[in-house]
C-alpha positions as MATLAB code, in Angstrom:
seq = 'MAIRDIEVQLGATEQSQLNVTLTDINVSVGTVTGGVFTSGSVTVVAAANVGPRGPQGLTGPQGSQGPIGLTGPVGPTGSQGIQGITGATGPTGLTGATGPTGPIGLTGATGPQGPQGIKGDTGDTGPTGPIGLTGPQGIQGIQGIKGDTGDTGPTGATGATGPTGPTGPQGIQGIKGDTGDTGPVGPTGPTGATGATGATGATGPAGDITTSVLDNLSDVTISTPSNGQVLRYNTSTGLWQNGVGASTLDDLTDVTISTPSSGQIMSYDGSQWVNAAAPTTGATTQQARNLLTYTIMNMEF';
ca = [
      -8.048  -70.773   -8.334;
      -4.666  -70.715  -10.310;
      -1.488  -70.037   -9.530;
       0.475  -68.203  -11.767;
       4.078  -67.677   -8.731;
       5.243  -69.141   -6.308;
       8.153  -67.967   -4.353;
      10.523  -69.572   -2.245;
      13.050  -67.774   -0.282;
      15.859  -69.929    1.139;
      19.470  -68.881    3.502;
      22.931  -69.234    2.631;
      22.569  -72.746    4.140;
      19.514  -73.800    2.605;
      21.192  -72.167   -1.366;
      23.791  -74.762   -1.216;
      22.742  -77.730    0.421;
      19.509  -77.181   -2.429;
      21.198  -79.311   -5.630;
      17.857  -81.136   -7.124;
      16.506  -81.087   -9.791;
      12.620  -80.641   -8.700;
      10.489  -83.088  -10.779;
       6.877  -81.888   -8.586;
       5.570  -79.849   -6.984;
       2.231  -79.916   -4.433;
       0.518  -76.971   -3.134;
      -1.577  -77.209   -0.320;
      -4.164  -73.330   -0.351;
      -4.691  -72.452    2.832;
      -7.390  -69.816    3.407;
      -7.865  -66.270    2.115;
      -9.059  -62.850    3.553;
      -9.561  -59.659    2.014;
      -6.710  -60.871    0.137;
      -4.231  -62.423    2.719;
      -2.911  -65.648    1.932;
      -2.740  -67.044    5.908;
      -2.379  -70.325    6.128;
      -1.130  -73.355    3.565;
       1.808  -75.542    2.449;
       4.620  -75.688   -0.625;
       5.987  -79.543   -1.433;
       8.424  -80.179   -3.564;
      10.503  -83.805   -3.775;
      13.663  -83.836   -5.701;
      14.616  -87.085   -7.894;
      17.002  -89.455   -7.253;
      18.741  -88.331   -9.231;
      21.382  -85.423   -7.820;
      23.308  -83.528  -10.875;
      25.120  -80.452  -10.815;
      23.208  -77.622  -10.084;
      21.959  -75.704  -13.532;
      22.128  -71.682  -14.280;
      19.309  -69.996  -12.503;
      15.972  -68.669  -14.219;
      14.603  -66.153  -15.577;
      12.731  -63.906  -12.616;
       8.693  -64.117  -13.918;
       7.265  -60.680  -15.016;
       5.808  -59.291  -11.839;
       2.121  -60.464  -10.763;
      -0.275  -58.174  -10.321;
      -0.615  -56.191   -6.939;
      -3.913  -57.993   -4.392;
      -6.018  -55.709   -3.810;
      -5.533  -53.018   -0.763;
      -6.826  -55.416    3.242;
      -9.762  -53.109    4.490;
      -8.678  -50.763    7.064;
      -9.355  -51.721   10.758;
     -11.995  -49.366   13.017;
     -10.549  -46.828   14.866;
     -10.635  -47.557   18.886;
     -12.239  -45.828   22.098;
     -10.523  -41.546   22.520;
      -9.498  -42.442   26.216;
     -11.749  -39.868   28.866;
      -9.346  -36.752   29.379;
      -7.985  -36.395   32.922;
      -8.965  -34.181   35.925;
      -7.338  -30.466   35.864;
      -5.193  -29.508   38.498;
      -6.029  -26.552   41.202;
      -4.574  -23.331   40.572;
      -2.376  -22.348   43.150;
      -3.630  -18.780   45.565;
      -2.089  -15.901   44.647;
       0.272  -13.956   46.762;
      -0.532  -10.887   48.848;
       1.090   -7.596   46.725;
       4.253   -6.111   48.897;
       3.185   -2.930   50.823;
       3.859    0.232   49.025;
       6.616    2.677   49.993;
       6.808    5.854   51.386;
       7.641    8.807   49.105;
      11.085   11.257   50.331;
      10.252   15.087   51.036;
      10.430   17.276   48.598;
      12.799   20.044   48.932;
      12.608   23.638   49.766;
      12.728   26.268   46.746;
      15.317   27.952   46.145;
      15.416   32.258   46.764;
      14.581   34.476   43.815;
      16.919   37.537   43.888;
      16.306   40.869   44.383;
      15.139   43.496   41.470;
      17.774   45.428   40.222;
      16.991   49.522   40.293;
      15.251   51.104   37.610;
      18.333   53.645   36.006;
      16.936   57.953   36.477;
      14.921   59.251   33.185;
      17.524   61.716   30.822;
      16.088   65.132   32.208;
      13.723   67.216   29.406;
      14.722   70.428   28.250;
      12.992   73.441   28.469;
      11.170   74.857   26.076;
      11.354   77.516   24.062;
       9.369   80.730   24.754;
       6.374   80.526   21.316;
       6.798   84.435   18.799;
       3.656   86.765   18.454;
       1.985   85.555   15.961;
       3.301   88.039   12.134;
      -0.358   89.647   10.408;
      -1.369   87.359    7.659;
      -0.382   88.173    4.574;
      -1.703   88.340    1.016;
      -1.766   84.821   -0.880;
       0.041   84.594   -3.450;
       0.205   82.527   -6.635;
       0.555   78.161   -6.566;
       4.471   77.506   -7.586;
       5.649   74.325   -8.689;
       5.710   71.746   -5.744;
       9.232   71.539   -4.914;
      10.375   67.351   -4.227;
      10.077   66.393   -0.507;
      12.754   67.450    1.840;
      13.258   64.210    4.133;
      11.072   64.495    7.005;
      12.450   65.575   10.124;
      12.065   64.904   14.054;
       8.792   66.021   14.814;
       9.374   69.169   17.711;
       7.116   70.189   19.994;
       2.989   71.537   19.145;
       3.397   74.561   19.462;
       0.176   76.376   20.440;
      -2.794   76.861   18.105;
      -2.869   80.579   15.766;
      -5.997   81.971   14.158;
      -7.585   80.995   10.846;
      -6.395   82.725    8.268;
      -8.966   83.757    5.172;
      -9.405   81.268    3.058;
      -7.153   81.510   -0.489;
      -9.314   81.321   -4.203;
      -8.786   78.298   -5.189;
      -5.730   78.018   -7.769;
      -5.817   75.433  -10.876;
      -6.503   71.720  -11.205;
      -3.082   70.220  -11.795;
      -2.120   67.538  -14.359;
      -2.783   64.646  -13.148;
       0.145   62.443  -11.906;
       1.565   58.518  -13.183;
      -0.115   56.175  -12.296;
       1.473   54.458   -9.054;
       2.359   50.785   -9.778;
      -0.267   48.156   -9.532;
      -0.345   46.963   -5.839;
       0.217   43.367   -4.891;
      -2.364   40.884   -5.491;
      -4.541   39.954   -2.612;
      -4.342   36.044   -1.399;
      -6.638   33.846   -3.266;
      -9.795   33.071   -1.364;
     -11.424   29.495   -0.001;
     -12.280   27.613   -3.055;
     -16.343   26.501   -2.149;
     -17.759   22.954   -1.656;
     -18.872   22.185   -5.527;
     -22.259   22.134   -6.462;
     -23.782   18.941   -6.964;
     -23.188   17.415  -10.603;
     -26.434   17.828  -13.008;
     -28.343   15.973  -14.977;
     -26.758   14.782  -18.843;
     -28.559   16.648  -21.133;
     -29.736   14.957  -24.269;
     -27.399   14.027  -26.892;
     -27.894   16.839  -29.461;
     -27.839   15.793  -33.451;
     -24.375   15.826  -35.526;
     -24.164   18.548  -37.842;
     -23.731   18.979  -41.108;
     -20.428   18.220  -42.266;
     -18.586   21.747  -43.696;
     -16.954   22.796  -46.689;
     -13.484   21.072  -47.217;
     -10.911   24.285  -46.009;
      -8.714   25.959  -47.333;
      -4.852   23.866  -46.969;
      -3.169   26.701  -48.844;
      -3.837   29.060  -45.032;
      -3.598   25.456  -42.965;
       0.208   27.462  -41.622;
       1.628   30.321  -40.860;
       4.032   31.284  -43.489;
       1.199   30.919  -46.453;
       0.094   34.145  -45.116;
       1.215   36.899  -47.984;
       2.273   39.275  -45.196;
       4.789   36.110  -43.940;
       7.197   34.774  -44.768;
       9.222   32.121  -42.681;
      13.120   31.555  -43.307;
      15.118   28.250  -41.236;
      12.733   29.137  -38.077;
      14.339   28.201  -34.246;
      13.456   28.005  -31.167;
      13.228   30.934  -29.172;
      12.556   33.553  -33.043;
       9.764   35.630  -32.660;
       8.014   37.584  -35.216;
       9.467   41.257  -36.192;
       7.710   43.391  -38.968;
       9.857   45.257  -41.352;
       8.990   47.978  -43.051;
      10.989   48.224  -46.279;
       9.788   44.891  -47.249;
       6.548   44.745  -45.622;
       5.873   41.590  -44.547;
       6.080   39.774  -41.383;
       9.317   37.867  -40.485;
      10.917   35.523  -38.531;
      14.045   36.936  -36.343;
      15.894   36.323  -32.833;
      14.116   38.249  -30.543;
      15.477   40.443  -26.646;
      16.426   37.868  -24.813;
      17.494   40.256  -21.869;
      16.826   43.966  -21.345;
      20.906   45.214  -22.733;
      19.428   43.302  -26.025;
      16.797   46.178  -26.923;
      17.370   49.011  -29.048;
      17.330   52.314  -26.939;
      18.984   50.121  -24.048;
      22.584   50.282  -22.515;
      23.453   48.662  -19.430;
      27.183   49.195  -18.524;
      28.328   47.271  -14.458;
      24.930   46.826  -13.526;
      24.810   46.762   -9.651;
      22.274   46.104   -6.550;
      19.148   49.083   -6.092;
      20.740   50.936   -9.660;
      17.023   52.253  -11.969;
      16.430   53.166  -15.364;
      17.388   56.421  -16.557;
      15.967   57.926  -19.789;
      19.568   60.836  -20.764;
      17.827   62.071  -24.123;
      19.418   59.283  -26.230;
      18.215   55.637  -24.756;
      17.492   54.344  -21.902;
      21.039   54.005  -19.090;
      21.532   51.782  -15.632;
      22.174   54.747  -13.125;
      22.070   54.761   -9.221;
      18.084   55.390   -7.323;
      18.331   58.691   -5.691;
      19.314   58.495   -2.276;
      17.887   62.269   -0.910;
      15.346   64.599   -3.109;
      13.063   61.730   -3.714;
      10.215   60.166   -1.834;
       9.440   56.114   -2.470;
       6.237   57.252   -4.491;
       8.304   59.076   -6.722;
      10.463   56.419   -6.540;
       8.020   54.084   -7.446;
       6.777   56.666  -10.565;
       9.519   56.736  -12.169;
      10.331   52.931  -12.113;
       6.896   53.082  -13.971;
       7.083   55.549  -16.408;
      10.231   53.952  -17.495;
       8.548   50.690  -17.990;
       5.635   52.200  -19.434;
       7.860   53.843  -21.935;
      10.214   50.518  -23.030;
      10.670   49.493  -26.390;
      10.123   45.630  -26.188;
];
């Protein structure tokens, strides 16, 4: 067994007294178990002459670390103690008595109903006059305001049926009614099987790139287009040209709007359309709708 390093640990007193020249070191090696030195001795023999203490030598290189000792066996686990006895549950307290319900208040008396007004006497019905000859059918006048409904008189004798008058001209088409609510969407049917991919068709001839934009058409002239412009036909040049379109009703050439207010309508005065107050009497709701429909259908946009 080769001994490479010997470490001698001395206290302060031993260091002050150790002022000798080491001439011989005797080492007695003890027993090594698992890489741990358990016994032995080191004998230092000093020379007879005692000289001054020399300088401390350089620290030697660190020796290699010895192998790790074996782990000792784990001791046995102690037995578990006996679980303590669970205490008894105390009795549940008594439920308190429910208090009495208070009396219901009296219902107030209903007030008396007021007397009904007296109905006026019905006037005497005059005698029925002779039935006159049926005259020609006159022009239908504007429907008057609906009056109060009078008392129903006795049914008179049925007169003779007059000849059928000529059929009048067809009236203006009424305003389109509101669109009904959209019905619920039906359940989506199962997706059909994907058909086989058809063969790729032959490549068509190359198109004429001269007609790929609007300005390349022979009867169209576009000059510095901008957002909001429209195409207008110019009868003097025979071409379609870009220009600013009407953005409001008053921008139309045959419309003049002057201080519009809520409820007004558009009325034609013989030369152009102007805003005017809607009639409050002398016209039915249907006639007012017909007038509005005619106004919209004859505007120039």
